[in-house]
Amino acid sequence: MTAFRDLSQHILDIAENGTKAGATLLHITITEDLDADRLTITLRDNGSGMDAEMVRRVTDPWVTTRTTRKVGLGIPFLKQTAEMCGGHFAIQSQLGQGTTTEAAFQHSHIDRPPLGDLIGTLICIVVGYPALDLLYQHQVDGREFTLDTREIREVLGADVPLSDPEVLGFLRGTLVEGLRDIQA
Amino acid sequence: MKSLEELRKIKERALERRQLSGEGAQARVVVAMGTCGIAAGARDTMSAILRHLEEKDITDVVVTQTGCLGLCEYEPIVQVQVSDADMVTYGKIDSARARTLIDKHVVGREPVADWQIKRG
């Protein structure tokens, strides 16, 4: 049984779906609006997308494209959690057009899981999927932090990968600083 | 964002290291990051591996991720391949085991028999 402790585990799970669908760019947006008491997480990928029937079925626990095991539970659990926490859940997708997944929550809801180890999730995405670029935008009450691996790759050139240990240290430092600075 | 100037210096150092060590990775480490793996703690395993390589200044290991391998009860699963040897699949690799695995199999070139998933 799926037992994710935090929302950033769901983000990693959906990123994995996107890379399986051949995505080369993943755009993650996290918006925390404390006045409106709202937390919204959006993941948009440019992978192969899904038709309407598949979109309907991925929110059903008994459907998956995977052949190794028949049950995919990440998405249904996120949907259930969002709806349980005064929010909503939606997937928009079209074949050849990529997929957008959005989950919203009442920010202060007692049952809302924490965002958790966001930096761990982002580092896993950057290192684990070498062919994927990540655009990460996180807003807290209008203060925004952005990380775009395309900009970093441009500086590094073709011979130094994002997974180089010293580059990873730089990325981690950038994330720690950036996420701290947007907190109230 | 930390300065791009700093990133340029990191790039120069990385290029120098690559010239010294010669091209090509000596080992490949793959962490299974399907829904089952994530639920079992694969993100922490991955983070521990990356941290450990950073701390030991090991730069010739490629770390990537894969999806569910159909062995969900053994998650977190880590696969290690050193040079041209066969890939070895390990089960129930938490952060502490991950660090030991890097020391023993990646650095020491000795597979850890006890943690291997035995099939069939």
PDB file of C-alpha atoms in Angstrom:
ATOM      1  CA  MET A   1       0.000   0.000   0.000  1.00  0.00           C
ATOM      2  CA  THR A   2       1.278   3.371  -0.891  1.00  0.00           C
ATOM      3  CA  ALA A   3       2.233   5.348   2.157  1.00  0.00           C
ATOM      4  CA  PHE A   4       3.767   8.660   1.157  1.00  0.00           C
ATOM      5  CA  ARG A   5       4.642  10.772   4.142  1.00  0.00           C
ATOM      6  CA  ASP A   6       4.819  14.075   2.329  1.00  0.00           C
ATOM      7  CA  LEU A   7       3.777  15.930  -0.796  1.00  0.00           C
ATOM      8  CA  SER A   8       7.278  16.113  -2.239  1.00  0.00           C
ATOM      9  CA  GLN A   9       7.216  12.310  -2.531  1.00  0.00           C
ATOM     10  CA  HIS A  10       4.140  12.719  -4.737  1.00  0.00           C
ATOM     11  CA  ILE A  11       6.043  15.272  -6.821  1.00  0.00           C
ATOM     12  CA  LEU A  12       8.847  12.736  -7.366  1.00  0.00           C
ATOM     13  CA  ASP A  13       6.268  10.074  -8.251  1.00  0.00           C
ATOM     14  CA  ILE A  14       4.588  12.268 -10.886  1.00  0.00           C
ATOM     15  CA  ALA A  15       7.986  13.316 -12.268  1.00  0.00           C
ATOM     16  CA  GLU A  16       8.783   9.623 -12.752  1.00  0.00           C
ATOM     17  CA  ASN A  17       5.513   9.228 -14.715  1.00  0.00           C
ATOM     18  CA  GLY A  18       6.523  12.167 -16.923  1.00  0.00           C
ATOM     19  CA  THR A  19       9.973  10.813 -17.724  1.00  0.00           C
ATOM     20  CA  LYS A  20       8.453   7.431 -18.559  1.00  0.00           C
ATOM     21  CA  ALA A  21       6.301   9.333 -21.058  1.00  0.00           C
ATOM     22  CA  GLY A  22       9.476  10.731 -22.645  1.00  0.00           C
ATOM     23  CA  ALA A  23       9.350  14.256 -21.195  1.00  0.00           C
ATOM     24  CA  THR A  24      12.430  16.476 -21.699  1.00  0.00           C
ATOM     25  CA  LEU A  25      11.109  19.415 -19.680  1.00  0.00           C
ATOM     26  CA  LEU A  26       9.296  19.365 -16.375  1.00  0.00           C
ATOM     27  CA  HIS A  27       7.818  22.569 -15.002  1.00  0.00           C
ATOM     28  CA  ILE A  28       6.967  22.420 -11.299  1.00  0.00           C
ATOM     29  CA  THR A  29       5.077  25.293  -9.697  1.00  0.00           C
ATOM     30  CA  ILE A  30       4.346  25.496  -5.991  1.00  0.00           C
ATOM     31  CA  THR A  31       2.210  28.420  -4.873  1.00  0.00           C
ATOM     32  CA  GLU A  32       1.589  29.081  -1.204  1.00  0.00           C
ATOM     33  CA  ASP A  33      -0.990  31.819  -0.640  1.00  0.00           C
ATOM     34  CA  LEU A  34      -1.348  32.109   3.112  1.00  0.00           C
ATOM     35  CA  ASP A  35      -4.031  34.848   2.998  1.00  0.00           C
ATOM     36  CA  ALA A  36      -6.229  32.682   0.802  1.00  0.00           C
ATOM     37  CA  ASP A  37      -5.112  29.630   2.841  1.00  0.00           C
ATOM     38  CA  ARG A  38      -4.214  27.803  -0.338  1.00  0.00           C
ATOM     39  CA  LEU A  39      -1.387  25.525  -1.442  1.00  0.00           C
ATOM     40  CA  THR A  40      -1.287  24.633  -5.126  1.00  0.00           C
ATOM     41  CA  ILE A  41       1.165  22.237  -6.759  1.00  0.00           C
ATOM     42  CA  THR A  42       1.318  22.001 -10.545  1.00  0.00           C
ATOM     43  CA  LEU A  43       3.504  19.715 -12.660  1.00  0.00           C
ATOM     44  CA  ARG A  44       3.563  20.203 -16.398  1.00  0.00           C
ATOM     45  CA  ASP A  45       5.593  17.931 -18.663  1.00  0.00           C
ATOM     46  CA  ASN A  46       6.121  17.759 -22.421  1.00  0.00           C
ATOM     47  CA  GLY A  47       5.948  13.967 -22.590  1.00  0.00           C
ATOM     48  CA  SER A  48       3.746  11.917 -24.878  1.00  0.00           C
ATOM     49  CA  GLY A  49       0.553  12.736 -22.985  1.00  0.00           C
ATOM     50  CA  MET A  50      -2.566  10.622 -22.573  1.00  0.00           C
ATOM     51  CA  ASP A  51      -5.931  10.389 -24.281  1.00  0.00           C
ATOM     52  CA  ALA A  52      -9.151  11.148 -22.385  1.00  0.00           C
ATOM     53  CA  GLU A  53      -9.763   7.504 -21.567  1.00  0.00           C
ATOM     54  CA  MET A  54      -6.280   7.083 -20.071  1.00  0.00           C
ATOM     55  CA  VAL A  55      -6.646  10.285 -18.034  1.00  0.00           C
ATOM     56  CA  ARG A  56      -9.878   8.932 -16.610  1.00  0.00           C
ATOM     57  CA  ARG A  57      -8.247   5.633 -15.833  1.00  0.00           C
ATOM     58  CA  VAL A  58      -5.044   6.849 -14.124  1.00  0.00           C
ATOM     59  CA  THR A  59      -7.122   8.300 -11.324  1.00  0.00           C
ATOM     60  CA  ASP A  60      -8.620   4.838 -10.912  1.00  0.00           C
ATOM     61  CA  PRO A  61      -6.431   2.673  -8.666  1.00  0.00           C
ATOM     62  CA  TRP A  62      -6.758  -0.380 -10.871  1.00  0.00           C
ATOM     63  CA  VAL A  63      -5.105   0.991 -13.996  1.00  0.00           C
ATOM     64  CA  THR A  64      -1.486   1.540 -15.042  1.00  0.00           C
ATOM     65  CA  THR A  65       0.616   1.512 -18.242  1.00  0.00           C
ATOM     66  CA  ARG A  66       3.207  -0.494 -16.407  1.00  0.00           C
ATOM     67  CA  THR A  67       3.443  -4.212 -17.131  1.00  0.00           C
ATOM     68  CA  THR A  68       5.597  -5.281 -14.178  1.00  0.00           C
ATOM     69  CA  ARG A  69       2.822  -4.764 -11.634  1.00  0.00           C
ATOM     70  CA  LYS A  70      -0.795  -4.041 -12.291  1.00  0.00           C
ATOM     71  CA  VAL A  71      -1.624  -1.386  -9.735  1.00  0.00           C
ATOM     72  CA  GLY A  72      -0.514   2.264  -9.753  1.00  0.00           C
ATOM     73  CA  LEU A  73      -1.554   4.096  -6.613  1.00  0.00           C
ATOM     74  CA  GLY A  74       0.382   7.366  -6.503  1.00  0.00           C
ATOM     75  CA  ILE A  75      -2.123   9.524  -8.415  1.00  0.00           C
ATOM     76  CA  PRO A  76      -5.313   8.177  -6.801  1.00  0.00           C
ATOM     77  CA  PHE A  77      -3.856   8.801  -3.349  1.00  0.00           C
ATOM     78  CA  LEU A  78      -2.865  12.353  -4.195  1.00  0.00           C
ATOM     79  CA  LYS A  79      -6.370  13.006  -5.550  1.00  0.00           C
ATOM     80  CA  GLN A  80      -7.942  11.586  -2.423  1.00  0.00           C
ATOM     81  CA  THR A  81      -5.637  13.605  -0.155  1.00  0.00           C
ATOM     82  CA  ALA A  82      -6.309  16.880  -2.016  1.00  0.00           C
ATOM     83  CA  GLU A  83     -10.071  16.391  -1.934  1.00  0.00           C
ATOM     84  CA  MET A  84      -9.964  15.415   1.712  1.00  0.00           C
ATOM     85  CA  CYS A  85      -8.045  18.623   2.514  1.00  0.00           C
ATOM     86  CA  GLY A  86     -10.517  21.152   1.096  1.00  0.00           C
ATOM     87  CA  GLY A  87      -8.784  21.259  -2.281  1.00  0.00           C
ATOM     88  CA  HIS A  88      -9.086  19.740  -5.709  1.00  0.00           C
ATOM     89  CA  PHE A  89      -7.185  17.562  -8.140  1.00  0.00           C
ATOM     90  CA  ALA A  90      -7.067  17.650 -11.936  1.00  0.00           C
ATOM     91  CA  ILE A  91      -5.102  16.109 -14.782  1.00  0.00           C
ATOM     92  CA  GLN A  92      -5.128  17.736 -18.200  1.00  0.00           C
ATOM     93  CA  SER A  93      -3.536  15.867 -21.035  1.00  0.00           C
ATOM     94  CA  GLN A  94      -3.695  15.241 -24.751  1.00  0.00           C
ATOM     95  CA  LEU A  95      -1.767  12.780 -26.855  1.00  0.00           C
ATOM     96  CA  GLY A  96       1.400  14.459 -28.090  1.00  0.00           C
ATOM     97  CA  GLN A  97       0.782  17.510 -25.892  1.00  0.00           C
ATOM     98  CA  GLY A  98       2.205  16.486 -22.544  1.00  0.00           C
ATOM     99  CA  THR A  99       0.449  16.304 -19.199  1.00  0.00           C
ATOM    100  CA  THR A 100      -0.438  18.859 -16.537  1.00  0.00           C
ATOM    101  CA  THR A 101      -1.254  17.640 -13.051  1.00  0.00           C
ATOM    102  CA  GLU A 102      -2.585  20.021 -10.426  1.00  0.00           C
ATOM    103  CA  ALA A 103      -3.306  19.387  -6.773  1.00  0.00           C
ATOM    104  CA  ALA A 104      -4.617  22.090  -4.446  1.00  0.00           C
ATOM    105  CA  PHE A 105      -5.119  22.013  -0.688  1.00  0.00           C
ATOM    106  CA  GLN A 106      -6.363  24.185   2.127  1.00  0.00           C
ATOM    107  CA  HIS A 107      -2.913  25.256   3.364  1.00  0.00           C
ATOM    108  CA  SER A 108      -3.788  25.013   7.067  1.00  0.00           C
ATOM    109  CA  HIS A 109      -5.873  21.820   6.811  1.00  0.00           C
ATOM    110  CA  ILE A 110      -5.028  19.498   9.690  1.00  0.00           C
ATOM    111  CA  ASP A 111      -4.736  16.494   7.381  1.00  0.00           C
ATOM    112  CA  ARG A 112      -2.633  18.176   4.712  1.00  0.00           C
ATOM    113  CA  PRO A 113       0.711  16.374   4.497  1.00  0.00           C
ATOM    114  CA  PRO A 114       3.774  18.628   4.755  1.00  0.00           C
ATOM    115  CA  LEU A 115       5.734  19.476   1.621  1.00  0.00           C
ATOM    116  CA  GLY A 116       8.557  17.529   3.225  1.00  0.00           C
ATOM    117  CA  ASP A 117      12.002  17.067   1.730  1.00  0.00           C
ATOM    118  CA  LEU A 118      11.532  19.227  -1.363  1.00  0.00           C
ATOM    119  CA  ILE A 119      15.265  19.597  -1.891  1.00  0.00           C
ATOM    120  CA  GLY A 120      15.746  15.820  -1.793  1.00  0.00           C
ATOM    121  CA  THR A 121      13.010  15.416  -4.394  1.00  0.00           C
ATOM    122  CA  LEU A 122      14.418  18.111  -6.689  1.00  0.00           C
ATOM    123  CA  ILE A 123      17.970  16.733  -6.482  1.00  0.00           C
ATOM    124  CA  CYS A 124      16.639  13.233  -7.273  1.00  0.00           C
ATOM    125  CA  ILE A 125      14.828  14.602 -10.333  1.00  0.00           C
ATOM    126  CA  VAL A 126      17.879  16.503 -11.564  1.00  0.00           C
ATOM    127  CA  VAL A 127      20.339  13.636 -11.073  1.00  0.00           C
ATOM    128  CA  GLY A 128      18.073  10.685 -11.727  1.00  0.00           C
ATOM    129  CA  TYR A 129      16.820  11.806 -15.125  1.00  0.00           C
ATOM    130  CA  PRO A 130      19.842  13.158 -17.029  1.00  0.00           C
ATOM    131  CA  ALA A 131      17.796  13.893 -20.178  1.00  0.00           C
ATOM    132  CA  LEU A 132      15.225  16.000 -18.327  1.00  0.00           C
ATOM    133  CA  ASP A 133      15.370  19.729 -17.698  1.00  0.00           C
ATOM    134  CA  LEU A 134      13.647  21.163 -14.662  1.00  0.00           C
ATOM    135  CA  LEU A 135      12.009  24.554 -14.262  1.00  0.00           C
ATOM    136  CA  TYR A 136      11.064  24.995 -10.608  1.00  0.00           C
ATOM    137  CA  GLN A 137       9.066  27.977  -9.378  1.00  0.00           C
ATOM    138  CA  HIS A 138       8.044  28.303  -5.758  1.00  0.00           C
ATOM    139  CA  GLN A 139       6.006  31.239  -4.479  1.00  0.00           C
ATOM    140  CA  VAL A 140       5.165  32.096  -0.891  1.00  0.00           C
ATOM    141  CA  ASP A 141       2.861  35.116  -0.558  1.00  0.00           C
ATOM    142  CA  GLY A 142       4.256  36.635  -3.734  1.00  0.00           C
ATOM    143  CA  ARG A 143       7.943  36.032  -2.942  1.00  0.00           C
ATOM    144  CA  GLU A 144       9.334  33.802  -5.639  1.00  0.00           C
ATOM    145  CA  PHE A 145      12.258  31.437  -6.075  1.00  0.00           C
ATOM    146  CA  THR A 146      13.097  30.031  -9.517  1.00  0.00           C
ATOM    147  CA  LEU A 147      15.550  27.346 -10.555  1.00  0.00           C
ATOM    148  CA  ASP A 148      15.993  26.540 -14.236  1.00  0.00           C
ATOM    149  CA  THR A 149      18.448  23.758 -15.055  1.00  0.00           C
ATOM    150  CA  ARG A 150      18.596  24.977 -18.672  1.00  0.00           C
ATOM    151  CA  GLU A 151      20.387  28.129 -17.440  1.00  0.00           C
ATOM    152  CA  ILE A 152      22.786  26.033 -15.390  1.00  0.00           C
ATOM    153  CA  ARG A 153      23.495  23.667 -18.277  1.00  0.00           C
ATOM    154  CA  GLU A 154      24.245  26.671 -20.466  1.00  0.00           C
ATOM    155  CA  VAL A 155      27.030  27.721 -18.092  1.00  0.00           C
ATOM    156  CA  LEU A 156      28.355  24.184 -17.585  1.00  0.00           C
ATOM    157  CA  GLY A 157      28.493  23.297 -21.266  1.00  0.00           C
ATOM    158  CA  ALA A 158      28.280  19.792 -22.678  1.00  0.00           C
ATOM    159  CA  ASP A 159      31.179  18.236 -20.759  1.00  0.00           C
ATOM    160  CA  VAL A 160      30.110  18.808 -17.154  1.00  0.00           C
ATOM    161  CA  PRO A 161      26.867  17.067 -16.123  1.00  0.00           C
ATOM    162  CA  LEU A 162      24.430  18.441 -13.541  1.00  0.00           C
ATOM    163  CA  SER A 163      25.251  15.348 -11.473  1.00  0.00           C
ATOM    164  CA  ASP A 164      28.893  16.369 -10.952  1.00  0.00           C
ATOM    165  CA  PRO A 165      29.335  16.295  -7.150  1.00  0.00           C
ATOM    166  CA  GLU A 166      30.484  19.896  -6.918  1.00  0.00           C
ATOM    167  CA  VAL A 167      27.634  21.060  -9.169  1.00  0.00           C
ATOM    168  CA  LEU A 168      25.231  19.151  -6.920  1.00  0.00           C
ATOM    169  CA  GLY A 169      26.653  20.940  -3.909  1.00  0.00           C
ATOM    170  CA  PHE A 170      26.026  24.225  -5.702  1.00  0.00           C
ATOM    171  CA  LEU A 171      22.460  23.216  -6.587  1.00  0.00           C
ATOM    172  CA  ARG A 172      21.733  22.122  -3.036  1.00  0.00           C
ATOM    173  CA  GLY A 173      23.126  25.377  -1.667  1.00  0.00           C
ATOM    174  CA  THR A 174      21.062  27.393  -4.151  1.00  0.00           C
ATOM    175  CA  LEU A 175      17.905  25.522  -3.136  1.00  0.00           C
ATOM    176  CA  VAL A 176      18.533  25.828   0.613  1.00  0.00           C
ATOM    177  CA  GLU A 177      19.122  29.572   0.300  1.00  0.00           C
ATOM    178  CA  GLY A 178      16.303  30.185  -2.154  1.00  0.00           C
ATOM    179  CA  LEU A 179      13.657  28.269  -0.224  1.00  0.00           C
ATOM    180  CA  ARG A 180      14.723  29.923   3.040  1.00  0.00           C
ATOM    181  CA  ASP A 181      14.510  33.393   1.538  1.00  0.00           C
ATOM    182  CA  ILE A 182      10.897  33.031   0.385  1.00  0.00           C
ATOM    183  CA  GLN A 183       9.665  31.904   3.805  1.00  0.00           C
ATOM    184  CA  ALA A 184       8.078  34.668   5.873  1.00  0.00           C
TER     185      ALA A 184
ATOM    186  CA  MET B   1      20.318  32.020  -7.073  1.00  0.00           C
ATOM    187  CA  LYS B   2      23.954  31.759  -6.058  1.00  0.00           C
ATOM    188  CA  SER B   3      26.258  33.471  -8.485  1.00  0.00           C
ATOM    189  CA  LEU B   4      26.801  32.139 -11.975  1.00  0.00           C
ATOM    190  CA  GLU B   5      30.424  33.222 -11.526  1.00  0.00           C
ATOM    191  CA  GLU B   6      30.767  30.576  -8.820  1.00  0.00           C
ATOM    192  CA  LEU B   7      29.238  28.030 -11.213  1.00  0.00           C
ATOM    193  CA  ARG B   8      31.815  28.910 -13.876  1.00  0.00           C
ATOM    194  CA  LYS B   9      34.628  28.199 -11.401  1.00  0.00           C
ATOM    195  CA  ILE B  10      33.007  24.892 -10.497  1.00  0.00           C
ATOM    196  CA  LYS B  11      32.890  24.063 -14.188  1.00  0.00           C
ATOM    197  CA  GLU B  12      36.608  24.744 -14.603  1.00  0.00           C
ATOM    198  CA  ARG B  13      37.485  22.536 -11.641  1.00  0.00           C
ATOM    199  CA  ALA B  14      35.174  19.769 -12.887  1.00  0.00           C
ATOM    200  CA  LEU B  15      36.791  19.847 -16.318  1.00  0.00           C
ATOM    201  CA  GLU B  16      40.257  19.604 -14.740  1.00  0.00           C
ATOM    202  CA  ARG B  17      39.192  16.637 -12.617  1.00  0.00           C
ATOM    203  CA  ARG B  18      37.784  14.941 -15.690  1.00  0.00           C
ATOM    204  CA  GLN B  19      41.043  15.353 -17.555  1.00  0.00           C
ATOM    205  CA  LEU B  20      43.020  13.941 -14.639  1.00  0.00           C
ATOM    206  CA  SER B  21      40.821  10.906 -14.113  1.00  0.00           C
ATOM    207  CA  GLY B  22      40.322  10.203 -17.811  1.00  0.00           C
ATOM    208  CA  GLU B  23      36.957   9.911 -19.480  1.00  0.00           C
ATOM    209  CA  GLY B  24      34.345   7.377 -18.616  1.00  0.00           C
ATOM    210  CA  ALA B  25      32.590   6.256 -15.452  1.00  0.00           C
ATOM    211  CA  GLN B  26      34.006   3.399 -13.412  1.00  0.00           C
ATOM    212  CA  ALA B  27      30.662   2.395 -11.965  1.00  0.00           C
ATOM    213  CA  ARG B  28      26.947   2.823 -12.436  1.00  0.00           C
ATOM    214  CA  VAL B  29      24.439   2.992  -9.586  1.00  0.00           C
ATOM    215  CA  VAL B  30      20.703   2.833 -10.302  1.00  0.00           C
ATOM    216  CA  VAL B  31      18.028   3.562  -7.700  1.00  0.00           C
ATOM    217  CA  ALA B  32      14.478   2.265  -8.342  1.00  0.00           C
ATOM    218  CA  MET B  33      12.191   5.283  -7.968  1.00  0.00           C
ATOM    219  CA  GLY B  34       8.752   3.901  -8.807  1.00  0.00           C
ATOM    220  CA  THR B  35       5.791   4.581  -6.522  1.00  0.00           C
ATOM    221  CA  CYS B  36       6.691   1.511  -4.452  1.00  0.00           C
ATOM    222  CA  GLY B  37      10.336   2.583  -4.146  1.00  0.00           C
ATOM    223  CA  ILE B  38       9.461   6.129  -3.103  1.00  0.00           C
ATOM    224  CA  ALA B  39       7.011   4.827  -0.490  1.00  0.00           C
ATOM    225  CA  ALA B  40       9.743   2.560   0.905  1.00  0.00           C
ATOM    226  CA  GLY B  41      12.219   5.454   1.232  1.00  0.00           C
ATOM    227  CA  ALA B  42      14.137   5.389  -2.068  1.00  0.00           C
ATOM    228  CA  ARG B  43      14.502   9.173  -2.065  1.00  0.00           C
ATOM    229  CA  ASP B  44      16.445   9.029   1.205  1.00  0.00           C
ATOM    230  CA  THR B  45      18.553   6.187  -0.203  1.00  0.00           C
ATOM    231  CA  MET B  46      19.330   8.250  -3.318  1.00  0.00           C
ATOM    232  CA  SER B  47      20.160  11.328  -1.233  1.00  0.00           C
ATOM    233  CA  ALA B  48      22.482   9.283   0.993  1.00  0.00           C
ATOM    234  CA  ILE B  49      24.307   7.866  -2.041  1.00  0.00           C
ATOM    235  CA  LEU B  50      24.811  11.309  -3.587  1.00  0.00           C
ATOM    236  CA  ARG B  51      25.960  12.813  -0.291  1.00  0.00           C
ATOM    237  CA  HIS B  52      28.368   9.963   0.310  1.00  0.00           C
ATOM    238  CA  LEU B  53      29.921  10.294  -3.155  1.00  0.00           C
ATOM    239  CA  GLU B  54      30.220  14.050  -2.604  1.00  0.00           C
ATOM    240  CA  GLU B  55      31.871  13.630   0.784  1.00  0.00           C
ATOM    241  CA  LYS B  56      34.314  11.023  -0.518  1.00  0.00           C
ATOM    242  CA  ASP B  57      34.958  13.162  -3.582  1.00  0.00           C
ATOM    243  CA  ILE B  58      34.134  10.276  -5.924  1.00  0.00           C
ATOM    244  CA  THR B  59      33.424  11.703  -9.366  1.00  0.00           C
ATOM    245  CA  ASP B  60      33.574   8.724 -11.717  1.00  0.00           C
ATOM    246  CA  VAL B  61      30.276   7.100 -10.682  1.00  0.00           C
ATOM    247  CA  VAL B  62      27.075   7.663 -12.642  1.00  0.00           C
ATOM    248  CA  VAL B  63      23.918   7.629 -10.509  1.00  0.00           C
ATOM    249  CA  THR B  64      20.524   7.391 -12.199  1.00  0.00           C
ATOM    250  CA  GLN B  65      16.982   6.278 -11.456  1.00  0.00           C
ATOM    251  CA  THR B  66      14.605   3.762 -12.904  1.00  0.00           C
ATOM    252  CA  GLY B  67      10.970   2.867 -12.306  1.00  0.00           C
ATOM    253  CA  CYS B  68       9.386  -0.132 -10.628  1.00  0.00           C
ATOM    254  CA  LEU B  69      11.270  -3.383 -11.252  1.00  0.00           C
ATOM    255  CA  GLY B  70       8.401  -5.624 -10.217  1.00  0.00           C
ATOM    256  CA  LEU B  71      10.136  -6.553  -6.949  1.00  0.00           C
ATOM    257  CA  CYS B  72       8.225  -4.122  -4.764  1.00  0.00           C
ATOM    258  CA  GLU B  73       8.601  -6.127  -1.562  1.00  0.00           C
ATOM    259  CA  TYR B  74      12.384  -5.608  -1.721  1.00  0.00           C
ATOM    260  CA  GLU B  75      12.278  -1.807  -2.059  1.00  0.00           C
ATOM    261  CA  PRO B  76      14.282   0.354  -1.775  1.00  0.00           C
ATOM    262  CA  ILE B  77      16.211  -1.411  -4.541  1.00  0.00           C
ATOM    263  CA  VAL B  78      19.662  -0.313  -5.717  1.00  0.00           C
ATOM    264  CA  GLN B  79      21.597  -1.783  -8.643  1.00  0.00           C
ATOM    265  CA  VAL B  80      25.380  -1.538  -8.899  1.00  0.00           C
ATOM    266  CA  GLN B  81      27.542  -2.214 -11.917  1.00  0.00           C
ATOM    267  CA  VAL B  82      31.313  -1.878 -11.680  1.00  0.00           C
ATOM    268  CA  SER B  83      33.308  -1.646 -14.905  1.00  0.00           C
ATOM    269  CA  ASP B  84      32.264  -4.519 -17.172  1.00  0.00           C
ATOM    270  CA  ALA B  85      30.952  -6.811 -14.435  1.00  0.00           C
ATOM    271  CA  ASP B  86      27.305  -7.891 -14.348  1.00  0.00           C
ATOM    272  CA  MET B  87      24.827  -5.584 -12.678  1.00  0.00           C
ATOM    273  CA  VAL B  88      24.021  -6.659  -9.119  1.00  0.00           C
ATOM    274  CA  THR B  89      20.552  -5.983  -7.672  1.00  0.00           C
ATOM    275  CA  TYR B  90      20.281  -5.247  -3.946  1.00  0.00           C
ATOM    276  CA  GLY B  91      17.129  -5.110  -1.821  1.00  0.00           C
ATOM    277  CA  LYS B  92      16.072  -3.155   1.272  1.00  0.00           C
ATOM    278  CA  ILE B  93      18.835  -0.594   0.906  1.00  0.00           C
ATOM    279  CA  ASP B  94      18.226   2.184   3.422  1.00  0.00           C
ATOM    280  CA  SER B  95      20.551   5.181   3.839  1.00  0.00           C
ATOM    281  CA  ALA B  96      23.019   3.393   6.116  1.00  0.00           C
ATOM    282  CA  ARG B  97      23.226   0.336   3.869  1.00  0.00           C
ATOM    283  CA  ALA B  98      23.584   2.589   0.835  1.00  0.00           C
ATOM    284  CA  ARG B  99      26.730   4.176   2.253  1.00  0.00           C
ATOM    285  CA  THR B 100      28.199   0.754   3.083  1.00  0.00           C
ATOM    286  CA  LEU B 101      27.301  -0.467  -0.401  1.00  0.00           C
ATOM    287  CA  ILE B 102      29.207   2.421  -1.995  1.00  0.00           C
ATOM    288  CA  ASP B 103      32.236   1.716   0.201  1.00  0.00           C
ATOM    289  CA  LYS B 104      32.255  -2.031  -0.364  1.00  0.00           C
ATOM    290  CA  HIS B 105      31.022  -2.566  -3.910  1.00  0.00           C
ATOM    291  CA  VAL B 106      31.762   0.691  -5.751  1.00  0.00           C
ATOM    292  CA  VAL B 107      35.029   1.623  -4.042  1.00  0.00           C
ATOM    293  CA  GLY B 108      36.148  -1.810  -2.794  1.00  0.00           C
ATOM    294  CA  ARG B 109      34.870  -3.730  -5.842  1.00  0.00           C
ATOM    295  CA  GLU B 110      33.455  -6.463  -3.577  1.00  0.00           C
ATOM    296  CA  PRO B 111      29.721  -7.198  -3.958  1.00  0.00           C
ATOM    297  CA  VAL B 112      27.796  -7.526  -0.683  1.00  0.00           C
ATOM    298  CA  ALA B 113      26.311 -11.020  -0.903  1.00  0.00           C
ATOM    299  CA  ASP B 114      23.914 -10.690   2.049  1.00  0.00           C
ATOM    300  CA  TRP B 115      21.918  -7.851   0.514  1.00  0.00           C
ATOM    301  CA  GLN B 116      21.605  -9.255  -2.989  1.00  0.00           C
ATOM    302  CA  ILE B 117      18.148 -10.196  -4.185  1.00  0.00           C
ATOM    303  CA  LYS B 118      18.223 -13.863  -5.010  1.00  0.00           C
ATOM    304  CA  ARG B 119      15.858 -14.775  -7.795  1.00  0.00           C
ATOM    305  CA  GLY B 120      14.219 -18.036  -8.753  1.00  0.00           C
TER     306      GLY B 120
END
